[in-house]
């Protein structure tokens, strides 16, 4: 079966500091990978998605970047955090191993608070 | 702009009743539809998906899709307090784009 991991689980960072969130998937190969952000009481905002190593599509111009150095690893980064970057960051995967190509499965998430 | 709309709630139902959650979407070309459950402080977990018009049942859950009306719903039979959560409707508009609604909060009273 497939599992998806995210770390850290929670993070408190000062404004202007860098950020690195990591996501890894086990039990599948060549998954599609996604980063979402969920603000308190809001829906999920797609930030980035990737269909393969080194292939990143950005959905919203912002302070963040993403990288996919390995097939099952997806990293979300920032050079300088803003207060508005606070939120719940979710990584998701989809692929044929999940039954339906478009069905997305989420990791446990990282709660980020920027002070 | 493609949108997915849900009533934010909270929807309150007594234990054992049927909870009905509704969702509308704007992109008529949407092809696949998903319901997720999200407990407070946790990540969304998939309940079920539906592609074709009509009903799809999985245990106590039934998803209903009406593409002509651009409407998808989720029925939860015999609601339990453990069903209290936020339910997210999601619509795949093609390729890798899945748009999520803001969710409906459900509260099941014991």
Tab-separated table of C-alpha atoms in Angstrom:
chain	number	residue	atom	x	y	z
A	1	UNK	CA	0.000	0.000	0.000
A	2	UNK	CA	0.983	3.604	-0.456
A	3	UNK	CA	1.904	5.989	2.342
A	4	UNK	CA	2.810	9.639	2.291
A	5	UNK	CA	4.928	11.381	4.896
A	6	UNK	CA	5.410	15.034	5.689
A	7	UNK	CA	7.716	16.751	8.110
A	8	UNK	CA	7.907	18.598	10.272
A	9	UNK	CA	4.392	18.309	11.695
A	10	UNK	CA	4.450	21.821	13.139
A	11	UNK	CA	6.773	24.739	12.663
A	12	UNK	CA	7.021	28.226	14.136
A	13	UNK	CA	9.273	30.555	12.181
A	14	UNK	CA	10.092	34.271	12.331
A	15	UNK	CA	9.288	36.568	9.436
A	16	UNK	CA	12.166	36.655	6.957
A	17	UNK	CA	13.513	33.216	7.820
A	18	UNK	CA	13.879	30.420	5.245
A	19	UNK	CA	11.583	27.419	4.958
A	20	UNK	CA	11.938	23.838	3.838
A	21	UNK	CA	9.087	21.340	4.036
A	22	UNK	CA	9.545	17.808	2.830
A	23	UNK	CA	7.145	15.214	1.504
A	24	UNK	CA	7.901	11.616	0.544
A	25	UNK	CA	5.698	8.892	-0.881
A	26	UNK	CA	6.197	5.159	-0.445
A	27	UNK	CA	4.703	2.229	-2.286
A	28	UNK	CA	4.323	3.754	-5.724
A	29	UNK	CA	6.482	4.996	-8.534
A	30	UNK	CA	6.182	8.076	-10.732
A	31	UNK	CA	3.353	9.636	-8.743
A	32	UNK	CA	1.948	13.063	-9.476
A	33	UNK	CA	2.731	15.248	-6.476
A	34	UNK	CA	1.012	18.366	-5.183
A	35	UNK	CA	1.510	21.086	-2.583
A	36	UNK	CA	-1.549	22.814	-1.169
A	37	UNK	CA	-2.022	25.475	1.457
A	38	UNK	CA	-5.111	25.714	3.620
A	39	UNK	CA	-5.686	28.929	5.548
A	40	UNK	CA	-7.851	28.740	8.665
A	41	UNK	CA	-11.480	28.097	7.673
A	42	UNK	CA	-10.652	28.215	3.991
A	43	UNK	CA	-10.450	25.796	1.121
A	44	UNK	CA	-7.357	24.216	-0.336
A	45	UNK	CA	-5.206	26.403	-2.550
A	46	UNK	CA	-3.036	24.518	-5.032
A	47	UNK	CA	0.496	25.901	-4.939
A	48	UNK	CA	2.548	23.521	-7.095
A	49	UNK	CA	2.238	20.214	-8.838
A	50	UNK	CA	4.774	17.900	-10.401
A	51	UNK	CA	4.437	15.078	-12.915
A	52	UNK	CA	8.052	13.937	-12.712
A	53	UNK	CA	11.556	14.593	-11.448
A	54	UNK	CA	12.513	18.219	-11.990
A	55	UNK	CA	9.103	19.079	-13.474
A	56	UNK	CA	7.301	21.728	-11.447
A	57	UNK	CA	4.224	23.728	-12.342
A	58	UNK	CA	3.351	26.779	-10.273
A	59	UNK	CA	-0.263	27.735	-9.855
A	60	UNK	CA	0.028	30.925	-7.847
A	61	UNK	CA	2.889	33.462	-8.072
A	62	UNK	CA	4.171	33.932	-4.555
A	63	UNK	CA	6.977	33.730	-2.090
A	64	UNK	CA	7.365	29.960	-2.370
A	65	UNK	CA	9.141	27.493	-4.630
A	66	UNK	CA	9.069	23.735	-5.039
A	67	UNK	CA	11.506	21.093	-6.165
A	68	UNK	CA	11.365	17.391	-6.924
A	69	UNK	CA	14.880	16.011	-6.664
A	70	UNK	CA	13.760	12.364	-6.595
A	71	UNK	CA	10.774	10.472	-7.951
A	72	UNK	CA	8.989	10.255	-4.604
A	73	UNK	CA	10.277	13.383	-2.907
A	74	UNK	CA	8.709	16.830	-3.096
A	75	UNK	CA	10.094	19.865	-1.295
A	76	UNK	CA	8.500	23.223	-0.617
A	77	UNK	CA	10.845	26.112	0.102
A	78	UNK	CA	11.008	29.804	0.759
A	79	UNK	CA	13.973	32.130	1.089
A	80	UNK	CA	12.143	34.656	3.250
A	81	UNK	CA	8.859	33.895	4.980
A	82	UNK	CA	6.027	36.393	5.176
A	83	UNK	CA	3.279	36.567	7.794
A	84	UNK	CA	0.827	35.581	5.065
A	85	UNK	CA	2.673	32.277	4.581
A	86	UNK	CA	1.127	30.923	7.784
A	87	UNK	CA	-1.217	28.016	7.197
A	88	UNK	CA	-1.630	24.284	6.935
A	89	UNK	CA	0.557	22.857	4.165
A	90	UNK	CA	-0.582	19.639	2.603
A	91	UNK	CA	1.253	17.357	0.229
A	92	UNK	CA	-0.762	14.972	-1.917
A	93	UNK	CA	-0.084	12.286	-4.480
A	94	UNK	CA	-2.102	10.775	-7.270
A	95	UNK	CA	-1.472	8.040	-9.777
A	96	UNK	CA	-2.622	4.764	-11.172
A	97	UNK	CA	-1.613	2.982	-7.979
A	98	UNK	CA	-4.406	4.893	-6.294
A	99	UNK	CA	-6.993	3.373	-8.594
A	100	UNK	CA	-8.053	6.483	-10.450
A	101	UNK	CA	-5.426	8.794	-11.900
A	102	UNK	CA	-7.074	11.977	-10.657
A	103	UNK	CA	-7.754	10.816	-7.104
A	104	UNK	CA	-5.503	12.620	-4.659
A	105	UNK	CA	-4.356	11.269	-1.303
A	106	UNK	CA	-3.060	13.618	1.329
A	107	UNK	CA	-0.213	13.491	3.784
A	108	UNK	CA	-0.652	14.450	7.448
A	109	UNK	CA	0.260	18.082	6.781
A	110	UNK	CA	2.590	20.679	8.285
A	111	UNK	CA	1.151	23.483	10.360
A	112	UNK	CA	3.279	26.617	9.851
A	113	UNK	CA	3.020	29.720	11.979
A	114	UNK	CA	5.043	32.752	10.927
A	115	UNK	CA	5.510	35.348	13.664
B	1	UNK	CA	-12.683	31.375	-12.912
B	2	UNK	CA	-13.617	27.814	-12.136
B	3	UNK	CA	-15.346	27.492	-8.778
B	4	UNK	CA	-16.697	24.917	-6.376
B	5	UNK	CA	-19.294	26.186	-3.927
B	6	UNK	CA	-20.409	24.646	-0.650
B	7	UNK	CA	-22.535	25.921	2.199
B	8	UNK	CA	-20.093	26.496	5.058
B	9	UNK	CA	-22.597	25.343	7.689
B	10	UNK	CA	-22.536	24.226	10.347
B	11	UNK	CA	-25.073	21.582	9.441
B	12	UNK	CA	-26.441	20.044	12.607
B	13	UNK	CA	-28.281	16.701	12.560
B	14	UNK	CA	-29.301	14.305	15.341
B	15	UNK	CA	-27.626	10.953	15.688
B	16	UNK	CA	-29.186	8.380	13.387
B	17	UNK	CA	-30.531	10.937	10.903
B	18	UNK	CA	-29.516	11.438	7.278
B	19	UNK	CA	-27.044	14.251	6.654
B	20	UNK	CA	-27.208	15.847	3.207
B	21	UNK	CA	-24.238	17.831	1.955
B	22	UNK	CA	-24.392	19.777	-1.277
B	23	UNK	CA	-21.903	21.177	-3.771
B	24	UNK	CA	-22.181	23.089	-7.038
B	25	UNK	CA	-19.467	23.678	-9.610
B	26	UNK	CA	-19.039	26.127	-12.428
B	27	UNK	CA	-17.032	24.226	-15.072
B	28	UNK	CA	-19.485	22.271	-17.182
B	29	UNK	CA	-16.613	20.218	-18.605
B	30	UNK	CA	-15.714	18.733	-15.205
B	31	UNK	CA	-15.468	14.980	-15.279
B	32	UNK	CA	-14.625	13.595	-11.868
B	33	UNK	CA	-15.912	14.498	-8.442
B	34	UNK	CA	-14.678	13.692	-4.970
B	35	UNK	CA	-15.784	13.941	-1.375
B	36	UNK	CA	-13.221	14.240	1.414
B	37	UNK	CA	-13.686	14.300	5.165
B	38	UNK	CA	-11.426	16.495	7.275
B	39	UNK	CA	-11.391	16.290	11.046
B	40	UNK	CA	-10.263	19.384	12.910
B	41	UNK	CA	-6.493	19.757	12.732
B	42	UNK	CA	-6.098	16.789	10.388
B	43	UNK	CA	-5.599	16.342	6.682
B	44	UNK	CA	-8.423	15.460	4.264
B	45	UNK	CA	-9.189	11.796	3.732
B	46	UNK	CA	-10.999	10.480	0.678
B	47	UNK	CA	-14.528	9.187	1.236
B	48	UNK	CA	-15.503	8.428	-2.334
B	49	UNK	CA	-15.445	9.600	-5.921
B	50	UNK	CA	-18.056	9.626	-8.647
B	51	UNK	CA	-17.808	10.045	-12.423
B	52	UNK	CA	-21.224	9.220	-13.838
B	53	UNK	CA	-24.632	10.788	-13.385
B	54	UNK	CA	-26.715	9.115	-10.727
B	55	UNK	CA	-25.994	7.594	-7.360
B	56	UNK	CA	-22.997	5.712	-6.023
B	57	UNK	CA	-23.233	3.978	-2.668
B	58	UNK	CA	-20.443	2.931	-0.310
B	59	UNK	CA	-21.608	1.755	3.085
B	60	UNK	CA	-23.459	4.590	4.826
B	61	UNK	CA	-22.343	7.088	2.174
B	62	UNK	CA	-24.090	7.877	-1.116
B	63	UNK	CA	-22.736	10.326	-3.647
B	64	UNK	CA	-25.155	11.816	-6.165
B	65	UNK	CA	-24.126	13.542	-9.371
B	66	UNK	CA	-26.226	15.636	-11.736
B	67	UNK	CA	-24.018	17.054	-14.474
B	68	UNK	CA	-26.873	18.914	-16.178
B	69	UNK	CA	-27.462	20.887	-12.981
B	70	UNK	CA	-23.739	20.953	-12.119
B	71	UNK	CA	-24.554	19.583	-8.727
B	72	UNK	CA	-23.023	16.869	-6.566
B	73	UNK	CA	-24.151	15.789	-3.128
B	74	UNK	CA	-23.174	13.423	-0.339
B	75	UNK	CA	-25.703	11.652	1.854
B	76	UNK	CA	-24.648	10.105	5.142
B	77	UNK	CA	-27.171	7.635	6.520
B	78	UNK	CA	-27.440	6.755	10.201
B	79	UNK	CA	-25.201	9.692	11.117
B	80	UNK	CA	-22.888	9.141	14.068
B	81	UNK	CA	-21.108	11.656	16.319
B	82	UNK	CA	-17.865	10.389	14.771
B	83	UNK	CA	-19.087	11.776	11.434
B	84	UNK	CA	-18.747	15.305	12.831
B	85	UNK	CA	-16.146	16.906	10.575
B	86	UNK	CA	-15.739	19.243	7.625
B	87	UNK	CA	-16.643	17.704	4.282
B	88	UNK	CA	-14.808	18.945	1.211
B	89	UNK	CA	-16.183	18.657	-2.284
B	90	UNK	CA	-13.544	18.496	-5.022
B	91	UNK	CA	-13.922	18.680	-8.783
B	92	UNK	CA	-11.345	17.670	-11.366
B	93	UNK	CA	-11.623	20.039	-14.302
B	94	UNK	CA	-9.190	18.145	-16.512
B	95	UNK	CA	-5.610	17.019	-16.277
B	96	UNK	CA	-3.999	17.764	-12.944
B	97	UNK	CA	-6.343	20.502	-11.835
B	98	UNK	CA	-8.638	19.623	-8.952
B	99	UNK	CA	-10.525	22.458	-7.326
B	100	UNK	CA	-11.661	22.120	-3.720
B	101	UNK	CA	-14.618	23.770	-2.088
B	102	UNK	CA	-14.165	25.475	1.262
B	103	UNK	CA	-16.102	22.688	2.973
B	104	UNK	CA	-19.273	22.183	4.994
B	105	UNK	CA	-18.992	21.638	8.731
B	106	UNK	CA	-21.207	18.806	9.955
B	107	UNK	CA	-22.149	18.351	13.593
B	108	UNK	CA	-23.935	15.176	14.645
B	109	UNK	CA	-25.653	15.515	18.016
B	110	UNK	CA	-25.666	12.464	20.289
